Each structure stands twice: as C-alpha cells, then as structure tokens.
mmCIF file of C-alpha atoms in Angstrom:
data_model
loop_
_atom_site.group_PDB
_atom_site.id
_atom_site.type_symbol
_atom_site.label_atom_id
_atom_site.label_comp_id
_atom_site.label_asym_id
_atom_site.label_seq_id
_atom_site.Cartn_x
_atom_site.Cartn_y
_atom_site.Cartn_z
ATOM 1 C CA ALA A 46 17.960 -2.048 -1.274
ATOM 2 C CA GLN A 47 15.193 -2.420 1.008
ATOM 3 C CA SER A 48 12.931 -5.486 0.921
ATOM 4 C CA VAL A 49 10.287 -7.150 3.115
ATOM 5 C CA THR A 50 9.362 -10.812 3.569
ATOM 6 C CA GLN A 51 6.245 -11.902 5.115
ATOM 7 C CA LEU A 52 6.638 -15.394 6.166
ATOM 8 C CA ASP A 53 3.126 -16.477 6.109
ATOM 9 C CA SER A 54 0.733 -16.003 3.061
ATOM 10 C CA GLN A 55 -2.255 -17.294 5.143
ATOM 11 C CA VAL A 56 -2.977 -17.421 8.898
ATOM 12 C CA PRO A 57 -6.115 -19.266 10.033
ATOM 13 C CA VAL A 58 -7.098 -18.664 13.718
ATOM 14 C CA PHE A 59 -10.113 -19.086 16.037
ATOM 15 C CA GLU A 60 -11.882 -16.101 17.366
ATOM 16 C CA GLU A 61 -10.459 -14.845 20.768
ATOM 17 C CA ALA A 62 -7.273 -16.678 20.222
ATOM 18 C CA PRO A 63 -3.868 -14.835 20.024
ATOM 19 C CA VAL A 64 -2.139 -14.135 16.632
ATOM 20 C CA GLU A 65 1.211 -13.187 15.384
ATOM 21 C CA LEU A 66 1.989 -12.242 11.776
ATOM 22 C CA ARG A 67 5.533 -12.456 10.917
ATOM 23 C CA CYS A 68 7.650 -9.804 9.041
ATOM 24 C CA ASN A 69 11.343 -9.758 8.355
ATOM 25 C CA TYR A 70 12.909 -6.786 6.458
ATOM 26 C CA SER A 71 16.230 -6.073 4.804
ATOM 27 C CA SER A 72 17.638 -2.499 4.803
ATOM 28 C CA SER A 73 21.055 -0.977 4.826
ATOM 29 C CA VAL A 74 19.885 2.209 6.269
ATOM 30 C CA SER A 75 17.875 3.371 9.157
ATOM 31 C CA VAL A 76 14.485 1.618 8.910
ATOM 32 C CA TYR A 77 10.983 3.052 9.431
ATOM 33 C CA LEU A 78 8.449 0.188 9.545
ATOM 34 C CA PHE A 79 4.808 0.079 9.067
ATOM 35 C CA TRP A 80 1.867 -2.400 9.173
ATOM 36 C CA TYR A 81 -1.265 -1.607 7.027
ATOM 37 C CA VAL A 82 -4.517 -3.565 6.962
ATOM 38 C CA GLN A 83 -6.638 -3.934 3.911
ATOM 39 C CA TYR A 84 -10.275 -5.105 4.130
ATOM 40 C CA PRO A 85 -11.791 -6.463 0.866
ATOM 41 C CA ASN A 86 -12.139 -3.940 -2.034
ATOM 42 C CA GLN A 87 -10.839 -1.231 0.104
ATOM 43 C CA GLY A 88 -7.638 0.810 0.447
ATOM 44 C CA LEU A 89 -4.945 0.406 2.984
ATOM 45 C CA GLN A 90 -5.284 1.814 6.520
ATOM 46 C CA LEU A 91 -2.284 2.223 8.760
ATOM 47 C CA LEU A 92 -2.321 -0.001 11.993
ATOM 48 C CA LEU A 93 1.037 1.120 13.386
ATOM 49 C CA LYS A 94 4.574 2.459 12.504
ATOM 50 C CA TYR A 95 7.856 2.309 14.040
ATOM 51 C CA LEU A 96 10.049 5.359 13.442
ATOM 52 C CA SER A 97 12.338 5.402 16.561
ATOM 53 C CA GLY A 98 12.207 5.126 20.310
ATOM 54 C CA SER A 99 10.405 2.273 22.009
ATOM 55 C CA THR A 100 10.700 -1.091 20.174
ATOM 56 C CA LEU A 101 7.292 -2.021 21.270
ATOM 57 C CA VAL A 102 4.562 -0.112 19.192
ATOM 58 C CA LYS A 103 0.937 -0.074 19.902
ATOM 59 C CA GLY A 104 -1.503 0.567 17.227
ATOM 60 C CA ILE A 105 -5.229 0.706 16.483
ATOM 61 C CA ASN A 106 -7.641 -2.155 17.104
ATOM 62 C CA GLY A 107 -5.521 -3.723 19.837
ATOM 63 C CA PHE A 108 -2.579 -4.544 17.611
ATOM 64 C CA GLU A 109 1.037 -4.196 18.568
ATOM 65 C CA ALA A 110 4.368 -4.827 16.970
ATOM 66 C CA GLU A 111 7.954 -5.134 18.241
ATOM 67 C CA PHE A 112 10.929 -4.012 16.330
ATOM 68 C CA ASN A 113 13.856 -6.352 16.670
ATOM 69 C CA LYS A 114 17.029 -4.989 14.924
ATOM 70 C CA SER A 115 19.083 -7.957 15.746
ATOM 71 C CA GLN A 116 16.651 -10.284 14.006
ATOM 72 C CA THR A 117 15.479 -7.684 11.520
ATOM 73 C CA SER A 118 11.899 -8.415 12.388
ATOM 74 C CA PHE A 119 8.784 -6.414 12.959
ATOM 75 C CA HIS A 120 6.130 -8.967 13.895
ATOM 76 C CA LEU A 121 2.541 -7.935 14.472
ATOM 77 C CA ARG A 122 0.534 -9.381 17.356
ATOM 78 C CA LYS A 123 -2.801 -9.225 18.870
ATOM 79 C CA PRO A 124 -3.705 -11.149 22.093
ATOM 80 C CA SER A 125 -7.277 -11.879 21.123
ATOM 81 C CA VAL A 126 -8.785 -11.595 17.565
ATOM 82 C CA HIS A 127 -12.280 -10.845 16.440
ATOM 83 C CA ILE A 128 -14.099 -12.018 13.290
ATOM 84 C CA SER A 129 -13.845 -8.312 12.148
ATOM 85 C CA ASP A 130 -10.101 -8.773 12.136
ATOM 86 C CA THR A 131 -10.369 -10.966 8.989
ATOM 87 C CA ALA A 132 -8.355 -9.072 6.424
ATOM 88 C CA GLU A 133 -5.086 -8.796 4.524
ATOM 89 C CA TYR A 134 -2.211 -7.411 6.469
ATOM 90 C CA PHE A 135 0.832 -5.808 4.794
ATOM 91 C CA CYS A 136 4.322 -4.989 6.385
ATOM 92 C CA ALA A 137 6.118 -2.259 4.757
ATOM 93 C CA VAL A 138 9.626 -0.485 5.096
ATOM 94 C CA SER A 139 10.131 3.002 4.041
ATOM 95 C CA GLY A 140 12.475 3.510 1.106
ATOM 96 C CA GLY A 141 13.734 6.742 -0.320
ATOM 97 C CA TYR A 142 11.328 9.633 -0.917
ATOM 98 C CA ASN A 143 8.941 8.064 1.715
ATOM 99 C CA LYS A 144 7.914 5.481 -0.583
ATOM 100 C CA LEU A 145 6.804 2.297 1.034
ATOM 101 C CA ILE A 146 8.188 -1.150 -0.059
ATOM 102 C CA PHE A 147 5.487 -3.720 0.780
ATOM 103 C CA GLY A 148 5.629 -7.488 1.563
ATOM 104 C CA ALA A 149 3.448 -9.812 -0.275
ATOM 105 C CA GLY A 150 0.718 -9.705 2.520
ATOM 106 C CA THR A 151 -0.671 -12.167 5.014
ATOM 107 C CA ARG A 152 -4.304 -13.054 4.923
ATOM 108 C CA LEU A 153 -5.738 -13.427 8.294
ATOM 109 C CA ALA A 154 -8.725 -15.540 8.512
ATOM 110 C CA VAL A 155 -10.667 -15.602 11.880
ATOM 111 C CA HIS A 156 -13.107 -18.382 12.322
ATOM 112 C CA PRO A 157 -15.910 -18.630 14.981
ATOM 113 C CA ASN B 22 -14.540 12.905 4.278
ATOM 114 C CA ALA B 23 -11.492 14.599 2.988
ATOM 115 C CA GLY B 24 -9.554 11.479 2.188
ATOM 116 C CA VAL B 25 -7.777 10.482 -0.860
ATOM 117 C CA MET B 26 -10.262 10.040 -3.674
ATOM 118 C CA GLN B 27 -9.718 7.970 -6.656
ATOM 119 C CA ASN B 28 -11.905 7.464 -9.663
ATOM 120 C CA PRO B 29 -13.245 5.515 -11.339
ATOM 121 C CA ARG B 30 -13.491 2.808 -8.698
ATOM 122 C CA HIS B 31 -14.001 0.255 -11.559
ATOM 123 C CA LEU B 32 -13.067 0.476 -15.088
ATOM 124 C CA VAL B 33 -13.293 -2.084 -17.908
ATOM 125 C CA ARG B 34 -11.268 -1.672 -21.093
ATOM 126 C CA ARG B 35 -10.761 -3.948 -24.141
ATOM 127 C CA ARG B 36 -7.197 -4.628 -25.363
ATOM 128 C CA GLY B 37 -5.725 -1.657 -27.126
ATOM 129 C CA GLN B 38 -7.838 1.095 -25.381
ATOM 130 C CA GLU B 39 -6.531 3.669 -23.006
ATOM 131 C CA ALA B 40 -7.239 3.781 -19.321
ATOM 132 C CA ARG B 41 -7.157 7.041 -17.260
ATOM 133 C CA LEU B 42 -7.173 6.805 -13.466
ATOM 134 C CA ARG B 43 -7.494 9.893 -11.369
ATOM 135 C CA CYS B 44 -6.445 10.720 -7.780
ATOM 136 C CA SER B 45 -7.157 13.713 -5.602
ATOM 137 C CA PRO B 46 -4.914 13.744 -2.629
ATOM 138 C CA MET B 47 -5.972 14.852 0.893
ATOM 139 C CA LYS B 48 -6.351 18.501 1.436
ATOM 140 C CA GLY B 49 -2.935 20.078 1.955
ATOM 141 C CA HIS B 50 -0.977 17.067 0.724
ATOM 142 C CA SER B 51 1.474 17.779 -2.194
ATOM 143 C CA HIS B 52 2.884 14.397 -2.572
ATOM 144 C CA VAL B 53 1.286 11.559 -4.508
ATOM 145 C CA TYR B 54 2.376 7.995 -4.974
ATOM 146 C CA TRP B 55 0.898 5.335 -7.193
ATOM 147 C CA TYR B 56 0.911 1.722 -6.614
ATOM 148 C CA ARG B 57 -0.193 -1.501 -8.426
ATOM 149 C CA GLN B 58 -1.643 -4.452 -6.910
ATOM 150 C CA LEU B 59 -1.805 -7.619 -8.934
ATOM 151 C CA PRO B 60 -4.221 -10.340 -7.863
ATOM 152 C CA GLU B 61 -2.876 -12.226 -4.742
ATOM 153 C CA GLU B 62 0.148 -10.021 -4.578
ATOM 154 C CA GLY B 63 1.270 -7.011 -2.504
ATOM 155 C CA LEU B 64 1.630 -3.494 -3.675
ATOM 156 C CA LYS B 65 4.340 -2.299 -5.966
ATOM 157 C CA PHE B 66 5.481 1.050 -6.115
ATOM 158 C CA MET B 67 5.145 2.756 -9.536
ATOM 159 C CA VAL B 68 5.811 6.559 -9.394
ATOM 160 C CA TYR B 69 6.121 9.431 -6.903
ATOM 161 C CA LEU B 70 5.025 12.785 -8.005
ATOM 162 C CA GLN B 71 4.987 16.368 -6.575
ATOM 163 C CA LYS B 72 2.985 19.172 -8.109
ATOM 164 C CA GLU B 73 4.262 19.314 -11.803
ATOM 165 C CA ASN B 74 7.123 17.057 -11.156
ATOM 166 C CA ILE B 75 7.959 13.364 -11.364
ATOM 167 C CA ILE B 76 10.430 12.619 -8.491
ATOM 168 C CA ASP B 77 10.838 9.008 -8.831
ATOM 169 C CA GLU B 78 9.339 6.736 -11.565
ATOM 170 C CA SER B 79 11.739 3.712 -10.857
ATOM 171 C CA GLY B 80 8.649 1.315 -10.666
ATOM 172 C CA MET B 81 6.877 2.454 -13.857
ATOM 173 C CA PRO B 82 6.948 0.160 -16.843
ATOM 174 C CA LYS B 83 8.917 1.833 -19.591
ATOM 175 C CA GLU B 84 6.195 1.801 -22.194
ATOM 176 C CA ARG B 85 2.524 2.620 -22.237
ATOM 177 C CA PHE B 86 2.479 4.181 -18.805
ATOM 178 C CA SER B 87 2.699 7.783 -17.732
ATOM 179 C CA ALA B 88 1.649 9.839 -14.732
ATOM 180 C CA GLU B 89 1.250 13.578 -14.121
ATOM 181 C CA PHE B 90 0.290 15.762 -11.235
ATOM 182 C CA PRO B 91 -0.465 19.127 -12.656
ATOM 183 C CA LYS B 92 -0.577 22.331 -10.734
ATOM 184 C CA GLU B 93 -4.355 22.362 -10.774
ATOM 185 C CA GLY B 94 -6.518 19.174 -10.739
ATOM 186 C CA PRO B 95 -5.894 15.588 -9.779
ATOM 187 C CA SER B 96 -2.969 13.278 -10.490
ATOM 188 C CA ILE B 97 -3.486 11.091 -13.460
ATOM 189 C CA LEU B 98 -2.161 7.605 -14.268
ATOM 190 C CA ARG B 99 -2.514 6.782 -17.912
ATOM 191 C CA ILE B 100 -2.095 3.379 -19.354
ATOM 192 C CA GLN B 101 -2.158 3.328 -23.259
ATOM 193 C CA GLN B 102 -2.997 0.385 -25.321
ATOM 194 C CA VAL B 103 -3.920 -1.808 -22.449
ATOM 195 C CA VAL B 104 -3.112 -5.456 -22.409
ATOM 196 C CA ARG B 105 -4.674 -8.118 -20.164
ATOM 197 C CA GLY B 106 -1.709 -8.116 -17.847
ATOM 198 C CA ASP B 107 -2.525 -4.405 -16.958
ATOM 199 C CA SER B 108 -5.585 -5.860 -15.102
ATOM 200 C CA ALA B 109 -4.985 -4.948 -11.520
ATOM 201 C CA ALA B 110 -5.814 -2.556 -8.674
ATOM 202 C CA TYR B 111 -4.190 0.774 -8.811
ATOM 203 C CA PHE B 112 -3.775 2.637 -5.473
ATOM 204 C CA CYS B 113 -2.928 6.366 -5.009
ATOM 205 C CA ALA B 114 -1.442 7.522 -1.698
ATOM 206 C CA SER B 115 -0.731 10.976 -0.516
ATOM 207 C CA LEU B 116 1.683 12.645 1.874
ATOM 208 C CA ARG B 117 1.684 16.049 3.300
ATOM 209 C CA GLY B 118 5.334 16.244 3.311
ATOM 210 C CA GLY B 119 8.493 15.915 5.365
ATOM 211 C CA ASN B 120 10.101 12.637 6.357
ATOM 212 C CA THR B 121 8.830 9.351 7.505
ATOM 213 C CA GLY B 122 5.338 10.651 7.216
ATOM 214 C CA GLU B 123 2.257 8.364 6.967
ATOM 215 C CA LEU B 124 0.835 7.680 3.499
ATOM 216 C CA PHE B 125 -2.848 7.790 3.115
ATOM 217 C CA PHE B 126 -4.402 5.402 0.729
ATOM 218 C CA GLY B 127 -7.285 5.841 -1.550
ATOM 219 C CA GLU B 128 -9.732 2.866 -2.063
ATOM 220 C CA GLY B 129 -8.278 2.053 -5.384
ATOM 221 C CA SER B 130 -9.261 1.882 -9.115
ATOM 222 C CA ARG B 131 -9.672 -1.699 -10.319
ATOM 223 C CA LEU B 132 -9.030 -2.047 -13.943
ATOM 224 C CA THR B 133 -10.148 -5.019 -15.894
ATOM 225 C CA VAL B 134 -8.971 -5.542 -19.459
ATOM 226 C CA LEU B 135 -11.079 -7.753 -21.560
#
C-alpha cells in the first residue's frame, strides 16, 4: 500500500531565503507524485507532478521538486520565497483509480 | 470559472441531523472523488465515483455516510445522524478520465456539528 510522510509539520523561513519541504513515499508499484498547495479556507491547487521522465520537475510559482527513487523522496524546493508563499503544502502519491494518498502537510510560514 | 463547485461552503448542524454536501465537477469530467480533512490533518480519501457508479468506497465510514453521483446533477455526500467528530472540511475533486490525470479540487464544504 502507498503512503506518504512529510517530515516537517511546520517550516518557518524568512522572505527571500531558500526553502525545502521534505516528502518521502512508500509504494510497491510505479509512482506518480504530486505537490499541492492549500491557501487558508481554499481548496488544493496543483504545484507540480512527476509521472515519468526527467527527475527534476518544475512547477508553478517558481517551485521545483526532484524525484529520487533510491531514497524514495520527492522534496519540494524554492530558491527564494515570498510572503505570498505562506500556505499548507501537501505531498501525494497516486494510488489505484487515480486517487491520491496525501501526507499530513507542511505549513510554510514566510516571515518578513 | 468552470471549476469544481461545492456547496454549501459552510454548514452547521446539530448532533443527530443530516448533512448533504454537493459537488459539481468540472465540465467534461466524469470522475468524482471525495476527501475529508480533519483539523490540523491532511486529506483522507473517502470515495471515488463515476456517473451512477461507486467505484471505490474503501475510505468511507461503514455507517451513516453515503455518496452518489447520478446521471444528471451533482454528486452528493450524505452524512446521517451527524456527530461532533464529523466536523471537518469535505473536499470534492474531479478528473476527466484516463490514468495519472490531475485532480481538480473544489474549495470545500466546512461542516460544523454543534
């Protein structure tokens, strides 16, 4: 069965600093991996996804993630964060029937 | 905006009442997924439906919860005899079809049980 572990529940960072949000997954089959962002009282928006091909995936808002099969990781990175990046970030792996299995989320707090 | 539409956005019920949450998928999408998000937690899969069929309900509580996606009209998640533990945000997502597609999420329905 697939599962996702997000290693940090909260990540505080100063504006314009780099950030990495960590995600490890467990799956016995080929994996499709996703990062979603949730702003307060809103739904989830897709940041990026890995289906196949290049292990470095670029997404919206300057985010990127790297698929590492040997470490079963899919960490999300941004070289310079903005106040507007403050949100909850969810890593997910695709299970059967395209349903997504989510991690518990990482709250990114960007401070001025 | 032809995104996934959920209503009501906020719903307050007293213990023992029924809650009905509606979801209209994006135009052209025939697959609907329901998720529940408890406070301070991630999203948990509940049920996956196609038109008139429940495909996967492995995440649905065995009692009081039901879901449908009729041939016409929105998908409905129904919770009977609500309890305080049902207080959560319920999200609907839709998919056009095919494999490894992107799920598009609605803004959620927030249920509060008094």
